[in-house]
Amino acid sequence: MTSTPETDMSDLAIASRAVLKPISQIARSAGIPETAVEPYGRYKAKIDPALLTARGSGLGKVVLVSGMSPTPAGEGKSTMVVGLGDALAAAGTKTMIALREPSVGPSFGMKGGATGGGKSQVLPMDEINLHFTGDFHAITSANNLLMALIDNHLHQGNSLGIDPRRITFKRAVDMNDRALRNVVIGLGGPADGMPRETGFEITAASEVMAVFCLATGLEDLRARLGRMTIGYTRDNAPVTVDELGAAGAMALLLKEAIKPNLVQTIGGTPALIHGGPFANIAHGCNSGVATNTARTLADIVVTEAGFGTDLGAEKFMDIKARYAGCDPDTVVIVATIRALKMHGGVSLEQLREEDVEAVRAGLTNLARHALNISKFGIQPVIGINRFTTDTEAELAVVTEWAAANNIECAVADVWGHGGAGAGELAAAVLRAIEPPNNFSPLYELTQPVEEKILTLVRELYGGVGIEYSAKARRMLEQIHANGWDDLPVCMAKTQYSFSDDPTLLGAPEGFTLQVREIVPKTGAGFIVVITGAITTMPGLPKVPAAMHMDVDDQGRAVGLS
Amino acid sequence: MTSTPETDMSDLAIASRAVLKPISQIARSAGIPETAVEPYGRYKAKIDPALLTARGSGLGKVVLVSGMSPTPAGEGKSTMVVGLGDALAAAGTKTMIALREPSVGPSFGMKGGATGGGKSQVLPMDEINLHFTGDFHAITSANNLLMALIDNHLHQGNSLGIDPRRITFKRAVDMNDRALRNVVIGLGGPADGMPRETGFEITAASEVMAVFCLATGLEDLRARLGRMTIGYTRDNAPVTVDELGAAGAMALLLKEAIKPNLVQTIGGTPALIHGGPFANIAHGCNSGVATNTARTLADIVVTEAGFGTDLGAEKFMDIKARYAGCDPDTVVIVATIRALKMHGGVSLEQLREEDVEAVRAGLTNLARHALNISKFGIQPVIGINRFTTDTEAELAVVTEWAAANNIECAVADVWGHGGAGAGELAAAVLRAIEPPNNFSPLYELTQPVEEKILTLVRELYGGVGIEYSAKARRMLEQIHANGWDDLPVCMAKTQYSFSDDPTLLGAPEGFTLQVREIVPKTGAGFIVVITGAITTMPGLPKVPAAMHMDVDDQGRAVGLS
């Protein structure tokens, strides 16, 4: 069994050769009544969860897919989600996949799309990676309507007494645009608004995105939007969206977007793709509405949380599971020989050489991810995403280590073979979800915010303490004063290391986490803790991927990856 | 025959009671093969023009609907387009309607939607007025991708030597957000881009929107995007999108959007709604692709150009007809008794009182619009949009004046009765398009830009001359130097007056037009001439309409108008 991710055939080429079934047929196979299906083109549809009826068998089980600390070599986590979903379906289990929607901004920079790869892709690949059904645009619009209303409020007399220097909400754009990180707006004179400093975030990092993904439905969405804090008065009293009167219009802009989107894998498994917060600067999971809609329809839902167990998976369990009630039944940790080698000290250029010792050295990273998951009361399953350059000796290092440590582990070749390449992994997952687990979040909501952060640093990251900036410390005082201590925390941290220093690979220890800024998101219902040099607006590289994108003379996409 | 636009029943309420046909049925009735239909929800679809075959009977005739200089009383031009289309269809003519897509920004401010009113609406009203099929969002994305690439180019070393002070392209947002008119970006330090002054335009005013609406298809769209000028070097040499290498990725973002959108009127007439440039600050007509697709399918296409003959209609004939080849066969000028009274000196508060003399005085405005149309070699048809407060004596003033001047004129009650209220107008239109006209644009492309502007000022506006700002004069020199003189002009001017002063109602004469700024749009293929105090980014009023918008407990729209 070999996989071919280094073949000449691009994911786009494979995707465009796949024969898709009409979306109505996929909906029927998933048990969705026709009245609940709103087609968007021939192969995408929005599903109205209000028109579904729960099955007698109760809600489906949740298989959460996480990963090692990512490396530039690429781990193929979405690819594993798709391949595993197809394999579970092929094994006769009623399965659905729930994934995040790709953000279009990063795809013009360096990152490939987020629709899987090879024979394990969700389709139509190009449409999902571009505008899809418009959810990101609706979220951006709702965010920017709020901002226009805030600045208009200042311009028209500021009856709420908002301090223009203390407005914490920012405009959003779904684009990697570093020049918008720090801006001054309202220049030009009295007719052109009130001058003030502000900035833009990428849509995937916005609180509106988080609210969208954590809301249980439209009504809860509207309520959460209303609870968002937009800034403070001169006396540091928080001002909310409800005080401004903007929640209704924002909800109106989101009323169709909140319905999850149905698509299919190359293997024909139904997939809901909905909501897309980043996992390093936001909470990193698809919408709760999608996960729970999938659980209404299927016996097993395979879903993904971004990056490693220190980021997306932790937030899935400490934030999403609390709000959406979708506790995971097992967690798959995706590992690759290439990533293990990089964590073991090999450079990107040397990855093709066999290096058993480097694989062994890199196990420190995987081991800590496995340990992290066990701290939530769940026994993880390790899924090795096989690449053509992997040798049997290298693979054996991982499988033997796993066996010695009593951890379920299977090698899968999902890129080359789709679901057929993930039969063993599917069997391991089915074994893992059989017995009930002892899942519980890592911290209590009643703990003070500082304690919650310290718990994560000590229990999951391997650090010893936290250093707060003066700004962060002032914000902590404000959080206590406003009674926001009961909220979970959402860490903004580099994905490359357990620490806040992206160069510390493997399993670093003894470090102190630098907390630069703290931003309460009272609508989403969490406290964002910004560490190290992480930013909520990415930039573009010297030669952006956009330079290679085009349409051909048949109007088809070129250069998407 | 009375109409009831002042009833308690809102357009939204009427729209939501209408029974819609499935969009596949509307497509069939329009002669669109199923393969060319891509549904977006149940009542919207994108149509692939490449999959249509021309009928033996040739392209349909074009009925362009224009209007008097608008007043705060509202003229209901879109309502007349819909009612007239329904009436022509009811008379047994194969008819399609082509309209612009509404911009979402202004709908949160004061302006109602752009989907007609009463029984003359296009449906689904709420979806068309909100995100529709996402075309505006795609255009905004393409625009902002370009801007991110420009600022990234500066940040990464600026190998093209673009002068950061001479970048003329701006970011776009589909929102009324005056605080974004003038901004400084790139603050924060060397990692956060290059600081420079810039601004945002509303999407409807962007060159990408104009390119989208004037392109003949995806290939032409890509070529036009590539020809756009983004700014200048220190030596004032223009830099294009093609030099930056961004046209392919922009076209990729627009490849689905460029397909026109099919919907239906309450009366069941098929309508293509596609593209939406404003008519005061842009060229003001739906896409050429939509107009020509409709002409492929129907014998008569009723289409609209924004505001009066001095704005949208002029641009339809001098810009759109040249590029898209859709010469109008007749032009309907929509008039209302209320608008005539306001142009005759009556205030908004006094409009309900009968005032025959004011109607007569206001005819100066209507008469000049009629004269303007005749200068293009077309005999206009006047369509009076009847309101409940209109008296027979008032209506008689207009119909008698029209008869005395040999102008076709009919009263229509489209709000209250839909197509059934526009039978006489439809008959007048059918008479008007029978004989061939002598259509020609107002100026030759070979005239210098100053002469083109002067022609419009003297022939259509009633002014005597032009005063250029120093900045505008410098730009004229640059236009001559770059050989852009052969482009048509696109006037950015208040819609309320023939002049550049919005308070000069009726038919002002003897004024001098103030030209503040001139912006060549080399991709769209016109020179924007900004006059008076007009701005390409509107603001919100003290109490924005957004404050009254919401969703109800069934997830339905509330407060859209």
PDB file of N, CA and C in Angstrom, chain B residues 219-278:
ATOM      1  N   GLU B 219     -13.770  35.880 -20.515  1.00  0.00           N
ATOM      2  CA  GLU B 219     -12.487  36.176 -21.154  1.00  0.00           C
ATOM      3  C   GLU B 219     -12.269  37.693 -21.235  1.00  0.00           C
ATOM      4  N   ASP B 220     -13.307  38.391 -21.666  1.00  0.00           N
ATOM      5  CA  ASP B 220     -13.227  39.853 -21.742  1.00  0.00           C
ATOM      6  C   ASP B 220     -13.082  40.451 -20.342  1.00  0.00           C
ATOM      7  N   LEU B 221     -13.751  39.838 -19.369  1.00  0.00           N
ATOM      8  CA  LEU B 221     -13.641  40.289 -17.973  1.00  0.00           C
ATOM      9  C   LEU B 221     -12.184  40.224 -17.526  1.00  0.00           C
ATOM     10  N   ARG B 222     -11.530  39.092 -17.783  1.00  0.00           N
ATOM     11  CA  ARG B 222     -10.136  38.941 -17.375  1.00  0.00           C
ATOM     12  C   ARG B 222      -9.246  39.959 -18.067  1.00  0.00           C
ATOM     13  N   ALA B 223      -9.497  40.187 -19.352  1.00  0.00           N
ATOM     14  CA  ALA B 223      -8.685  41.150 -20.107  1.00  0.00           C
ATOM     15  C   ALA B 223      -8.880  42.569 -19.556  1.00  0.00           C
ATOM     16  N   ARG B 224     -10.139  42.914 -19.253  1.00  0.00           N
ATOM     17  CA  ARG B 224     -10.417  44.259 -18.718  1.00  0.00           C
ATOM     18  C   ARG B 224      -9.801  44.445 -17.332  1.00  0.00           C
ATOM     19  N   LEU B 225      -9.906  43.401 -16.497  1.00  0.00           N
ATOM     20  CA  LEU B 225      -9.282  43.476 -15.168  1.00  0.00           C
ATOM     21  C   LEU B 225      -7.792  43.765 -15.318  1.00  0.00           C
ATOM     22  N   GLY B 226      -7.164  43.073 -16.270  1.00  0.00           N
ATOM     23  CA  GLY B 226      -5.732  43.247 -16.489  1.00  0.00           C
ATOM     24  C   GLY B 226      -5.366  44.651 -16.941  1.00  0.00           C
ATOM     25  N   ARG B 227      -6.284  45.326 -17.635  1.00  0.00           N
ATOM     26  CA  ARG B 227      -6.008  46.674 -18.154  1.00  0.00           C
ATOM     27  C   ARG B 227      -6.242  47.776 -17.131  1.00  0.00           C
ATOM     28  N   MET B 228      -6.801  47.422 -15.978  1.00  0.00           N
ATOM     29  CA  MET B 228      -7.081  48.460 -14.978  1.00  0.00           C
ATOM     30  C   MET B 228      -5.776  49.117 -14.518  1.00  0.00           C
ATOM     31  N   THR B 229      -5.803  50.411 -14.344  1.00  0.00           N
ATOM     32  CA  THR B 229      -4.648  51.149 -13.819  1.00  0.00           C
ATOM     33  C   THR B 229      -4.761  51.214 -12.304  1.00  0.00           C
ATOM     34  N   ILE B 230      -3.712  50.757 -11.614  1.00  0.00           N
ATOM     35  CA  ILE B 230      -3.790  50.764 -10.149  1.00  0.00           C
ATOM     36  C   ILE B 230      -3.118  51.988  -9.546  1.00  0.00           C
ATOM     37  N   GLY B 231      -2.263  52.635 -10.342  1.00  0.00           N
ATOM     38  CA  GLY B 231      -1.572  53.812  -9.830  1.00  0.00           C
ATOM     39  C   GLY B 231      -0.445  54.162 -10.781  1.00  0.00           C
ATOM     40  N   TYR B 232       0.519  54.923 -10.276  1.00  0.00           N
ATOM     41  CA  TYR B 232       1.567  55.454 -11.134  1.00  0.00           C
ATOM     42  C   TYR B 232       2.922  55.334 -10.450  1.00  0.00           C
ATOM     43  N   THR B 233       3.958  55.307 -11.266  1.00  0.00           N
ATOM     44  CA  THR B 233       5.316  55.364 -10.727  1.00  0.00           C
ATOM     45  C   THR B 233       5.651  56.816 -10.387  1.00  0.00           C
ATOM     46  N   ARG B 234       6.840  57.042  -9.827  1.00  0.00           N
ATOM     47  CA  ARG B 234       7.289  58.405  -9.539  1.00  0.00           C
ATOM     48  C   ARG B 234       7.334  59.261 -10.793  1.00  0.00           C
ATOM     49  N   ASP B 235       7.552  58.608 -11.943  1.00  0.00           N
ATOM     50  CA  ASP B 235       7.599  59.342 -13.214  1.00  0.00           C
ATOM     51  C   ASP B 235       6.228  59.409 -13.869  1.00  0.00           C
ATOM     52  N   ASN B 236       5.182  59.103 -13.100  1.00  0.00           N
ATOM     53  CA  ASN B 236       3.816  59.179 -13.605  1.00  0.00           C
ATOM     54  C   ASN B 236       3.509  58.183 -14.714  1.00  0.00           C
ATOM     55  N   ALA B 237       4.257  57.117 -14.793  1.00  0.00           N
ATOM     56  CA  ALA B 237       3.910  56.057 -15.751  1.00  0.00           C
ATOM     57  C   ALA B 237       2.847  55.166 -15.105  1.00  0.00           C
ATOM     58  N   PRO B 238       1.757  54.891 -15.811  1.00  0.00           N
ATOM     59  CA  PRO B 238       0.700  54.065 -15.219  1.00  0.00           C
ATOM     60  C   PRO B 238       1.165  52.621 -14.989  1.00  0.00           C
ATOM     61  N   VAL B 239       0.674  52.009 -13.914  1.00  0.00           N
ATOM     62  CA  VAL B 239       0.951  50.604 -13.608  1.00  0.00           C
ATOM     63  C   VAL B 239      -0.381  49.861 -13.662  1.00  0.00           C
ATOM     64  N   THR B 240      -0.403  48.737 -14.376  1.00  0.00           N
ATOM     65  CA  THR B 240      -1.669  48.019 -14.552  1.00  0.00           C
ATOM     66  C   THR B 240      -1.722  46.742 -13.702  1.00  0.00           C
ATOM     67  N   VAL B 241      -2.920  46.201 -13.609  1.00  0.00           N
ATOM     68  CA  VAL B 241      -3.138  44.938 -12.898  1.00  0.00           C
ATOM     69  C   VAL B 241      -2.347  43.809 -13.570  1.00  0.00           C
ATOM     70  N   ASP B 242      -2.269  43.833 -14.892  1.00  0.00           N
ATOM     71  CA  ASP B 242      -1.490  42.798 -15.587  1.00  0.00           C
ATOM     72  C   ASP B 242      -0.018  42.859 -15.212  1.00  0.00           C
ATOM     73  N   GLU B 243       0.531  44.062 -15.056  1.00  0.00           N
ATOM     74  CA  GLU B 243       1.933  44.166 -14.642  1.00  0.00           C
ATOM     75  C   GLU B 243       2.142  43.554 -13.266  1.00  0.00           C
ATOM     76  N   LEU B 244       1.117  43.683 -12.409  1.00  0.00           N
ATOM     77  CA  LEU B 244       1.196  43.117 -11.060  1.00  0.00           C
ATOM     78  C   LEU B 244       0.954  41.605 -11.084  1.00  0.00           C
ATOM     79  N   GLY B 245       0.295  41.114 -12.143  1.00  0.00           N
ATOM     80  CA  GLY B 245       0.028  39.672 -12.262  1.00  0.00           C
ATOM     81  C   GLY B 245      -1.195  39.210 -11.507  1.00  0.00           C
ATOM     82  N   ALA B 246      -2.145  40.101 -11.287  1.00  0.00           N
ATOM     83  CA  ALA B 246      -3.273  39.773 -10.416  1.00  0.00           C
ATOM     84  C   ALA B 246      -4.563  39.442 -11.157  1.00  0.00           C
ATOM     85  N   ALA B 247      -4.593  39.602 -12.475  1.00  0.00           N
ATOM     86  CA  ALA B 247      -5.869  39.474 -13.194  1.00  0.00           C
ATOM     87  C   ALA B 247      -6.423  38.051 -13.159  1.00  0.00           C
ATOM     88  N   GLY B 248      -5.548  37.052 -13.216  1.00  0.00           N
ATOM     89  CA  GLY B 248      -6.030  35.663 -13.215  1.00  0.00           C
ATOM     90  C   GLY B 248      -6.755  35.312 -11.938  1.00  0.00           C
ATOM     91  N   ALA B 249      -6.141  35.625 -10.803  1.00  0.00           N
ATOM     92  CA  ALA B 249      -6.772  35.303  -9.517  1.00  0.00           C
ATOM     93  C   ALA B 249      -8.059  36.090  -9.323  1.00  0.00           C
ATOM     94  N   MET B 250      -8.083  37.340  -9.804  1.00  0.00           N
ATOM     95  CA  MET B 250      -9.318  38.131  -9.699  1.00  0.00           C
ATOM     96  C   MET B 250     -10.425  37.504 -10.540  1.00  0.00           C
ATOM     97  N   ALA B 251     -10.076  37.096 -11.770  1.00  0.00           N
ATOM     98  CA  ALA B 251     -11.074  36.464 -12.640  1.00  0.00           C
ATOM     99  C   ALA B 251     -11.581  35.164 -12.023  1.00  0.00           C
ATOM    100  N   LEU B 252     -10.666  34.431 -11.370  1.00  0.00           N
ATOM    101  CA  LEU B 252     -11.057  33.182 -10.709  1.00  0.00           C
ATOM    102  C   LEU B 252     -12.129  33.448  -9.654  1.00  0.00           C
ATOM    103  N   LEU B 253     -11.964  34.549  -8.923  1.00  0.00           N
ATOM    104  CA  LEU B 253     -12.961  34.900  -7.901  1.00  0.00           C
ATOM    105  C   LEU B 253     -14.295  35.312  -8.511  1.00  0.00           C
ATOM    106  N   LEU B 254     -14.291  35.653  -9.801  1.00  0.00           N
ATOM    107  CA  LEU B 254     -15.505  36.167 -10.440  1.00  0.00           C
ATOM    108  C   LEU B 254     -16.119  35.181 -11.428  1.00  0.00           C
ATOM    109  N   LYS B 255     -15.551  33.980 -11.537  1.00  0.00           N
ATOM    110  CA  LYS B 255     -15.966  33.095 -12.641  1.00  0.00           C
ATOM    111  C   LYS B 255     -17.408  32.615 -12.518  1.00  0.00           C
ATOM    112  N   GLU B 256     -17.910  32.453 -11.309  1.00  0.00           N
ATOM    113  CA  GLU B 256     -19.321  32.077 -11.165  1.00  0.00           C
ATOM    114  C   GLU B 256     -20.210  33.321 -11.159  1.00  0.00           C
ATOM    115  N   ALA B 257     -19.705  34.382 -10.534  1.00  0.00           N
ATOM    116  CA  ALA B 257     -20.505  35.606 -10.422  1.00  0.00           C
ATOM    117  C   ALA B 257     -20.903  36.155 -11.784  1.00  0.00           C
ATOM    118  N   ILE B 258     -20.054  35.982 -12.790  1.00  0.00           N
ATOM    119  CA  ILE B 258     -20.318  36.600 -14.093  1.00  0.00           C
ATOM    120  C   ILE B 258     -21.530  35.973 -14.803  1.00  0.00           C
ATOM    121  N   LYS B 259     -22.012  34.830 -14.305  1.00  0.00           N
ATOM    122  CA  LYS B 259     -23.231  34.246 -14.878  1.00  0.00           C
ATOM    123  C   LYS B 259     -24.455  34.981 -14.332  1.00  0.00           C
ATOM    124  N   PRO B 260     -25.375  35.409 -15.207  1.00  0.00           N
ATOM    125  CA  PRO B 260     -26.517  36.208 -14.722  1.00  0.00           C
ATOM    126  C   PRO B 260     -27.493  35.390 -13.865  1.00  0.00           C
ATOM    127  N   ASN B 261     -28.226  36.094 -13.010  1.00  0.00           N
ATOM    128  CA  ASN B 261     -29.119  35.472 -12.036  1.00  0.00           C
ATOM    129  C   ASN B 261     -30.569  35.561 -12.487  1.00  0.00           C
ATOM    130  N   LEU B 262     -31.239  34.427 -12.516  1.00  0.00           N
ATOM    131  CA  LEU B 262     -32.643  34.372 -12.917  1.00  0.00           C
ATOM    132  C   LEU B 262     -33.547  34.368 -11.697  1.00  0.00           C
ATOM    133  N   VAL B 263     -34.558  35.249 -11.708  1.00  0.00           N
ATOM    134  CA  VAL B 263     -35.618  35.229 -10.697  1.00  0.00           C
ATOM    135  C   VAL B 263     -36.947  35.473 -11.414  1.00  0.00           C
ATOM    136  N   GLN B 264     -38.009  35.746 -10.674  1.00  0.00           N
ATOM    137  CA  GLN B 264     -39.319  35.959 -11.287  1.00  0.00           C
ATOM    138  C   GLN B 264     -40.008  37.169 -10.663  1.00  0.00           C
ATOM    139  N   THR B 265     -40.917  37.760 -11.420  1.00  0.00           N
ATOM    140  CA  THR B 265     -41.743  38.820 -10.846  1.00  0.00           C
ATOM    141  C   THR B 265     -42.948  38.172 -10.154  1.00  0.00           C
ATOM    142  N   ILE B 266     -43.666  38.979  -9.356  1.00  0.00           N
ATOM    143  CA  ILE B 266     -44.901  38.462  -8.761  1.00  0.00           C
ATOM    144  C   ILE B 266     -45.821  37.942  -9.868  1.00  0.00           C
ATOM    145  N   GLY B 267     -45.777  38.597 -11.027  1.00  0.00           N
ATOM    146  CA  GLY B 267     -46.602  38.174 -12.160  1.00  0.00           C
ATOM    147  C   GLY B 267     -46.051  36.975 -12.898  1.00  0.00           C
ATOM    148  N   GLY B 268     -44.865  36.485 -12.529  1.00  0.00           N
ATOM    149  CA  GLY B 268     -44.323  35.281 -13.156  1.00  0.00           C
ATOM    150  C   GLY B 268     -43.432  35.539 -14.356  1.00  0.00           C
ATOM    151  N   THR B 269     -43.130  36.796 -14.656  1.00  0.00           N
ATOM    152  CA  THR B 269     -42.238  37.107 -15.772  1.00  0.00           C
ATOM    153  C   THR B 269     -40.795  36.825 -15.356  1.00  0.00           C
ATOM    154  N   PRO B 270     -40.011  36.168 -16.222  1.00  0.00           N
ATOM    155  CA  PRO B 270     -38.610  35.912 -15.862  1.00  0.00           C
ATOM    156  C   PRO B 270     -37.792  37.197 -15.861  1.00  0.00           C
ATOM    157  N   ALA B 271     -36.907  37.306 -14.876  1.00  0.00           N
ATOM    158  CA  ALA B 271     -36.084  38.506 -14.747  1.00  0.00           C
ATOM    159  C   ALA B 271     -34.636  38.104 -14.502  1.00  0.00           C
ATOM    160  N   LEU B 272     -33.716  38.766 -15.188  1.00  0.00           N
ATOM    161  CA  LEU B 272     -32.291  38.577 -14.915  1.00  0.00           C
ATOM    162  C   LEU B 272     -31.821  39.784 -14.097  1.00  0.00           C
ATOM    163  N   ILE B 273     -31.249  39.513 -12.945  1.00  0.00           N
ATOM    164  CA  ILE B 273     -30.790  40.583 -12.062  1.00  0.00           C
ATOM    165  C   ILE B 273     -29.312  40.385 -11.860  1.00  0.00           C
ATOM    166  N   HIS B 274     -28.520  41.333 -12.341  1.00  0.00           N
ATOM    167  CA  HIS B 274     -27.079  41.037 -12.433  1.00  0.00           C
ATOM    168  C   HIS B 274     -26.234  42.299 -12.541  1.00  0.00           C
ATOM    169  N   GLY B 275     -25.334  42.451 -11.582  1.00  0.00           N
ATOM    170  CA  GLY B 275     -24.449  43.623 -11.567  1.00  0.00           C
ATOM    171  C   GLY B 275     -25.182  44.813 -10.999  1.00  0.00           C
ATOM    172  N   GLY B 276     -24.483  45.688 -10.311  1.00  0.00           N
ATOM    173  CA  GLY B 276     -25.199  46.808  -9.702  1.00  0.00           C
ATOM    174  C   GLY B 276     -24.377  48.055  -9.452  1.00  0.00           C
ATOM    175  N   PRO B 277     -23.859  48.683 -10.508  1.00  0.00           N
ATOM    176  CA  PRO B 277     -23.166  49.954 -10.275  1.00  0.00           C
ATOM    177  C   PRO B 277     -24.177  51.072 -10.026  1.00  0.00           C
ATOM    178  N   PHE B 278     -23.873  51.951  -9.069  1.00  0.00           N
ATOM    179  CA  PHE B 278     -24.721  53.124  -8.856  1.00  0.00           C
ATOM    180  C   PHE B 278     -24.696  53.996 -10.112  1.00  0.00           C
TER     181      PHE B 278
END
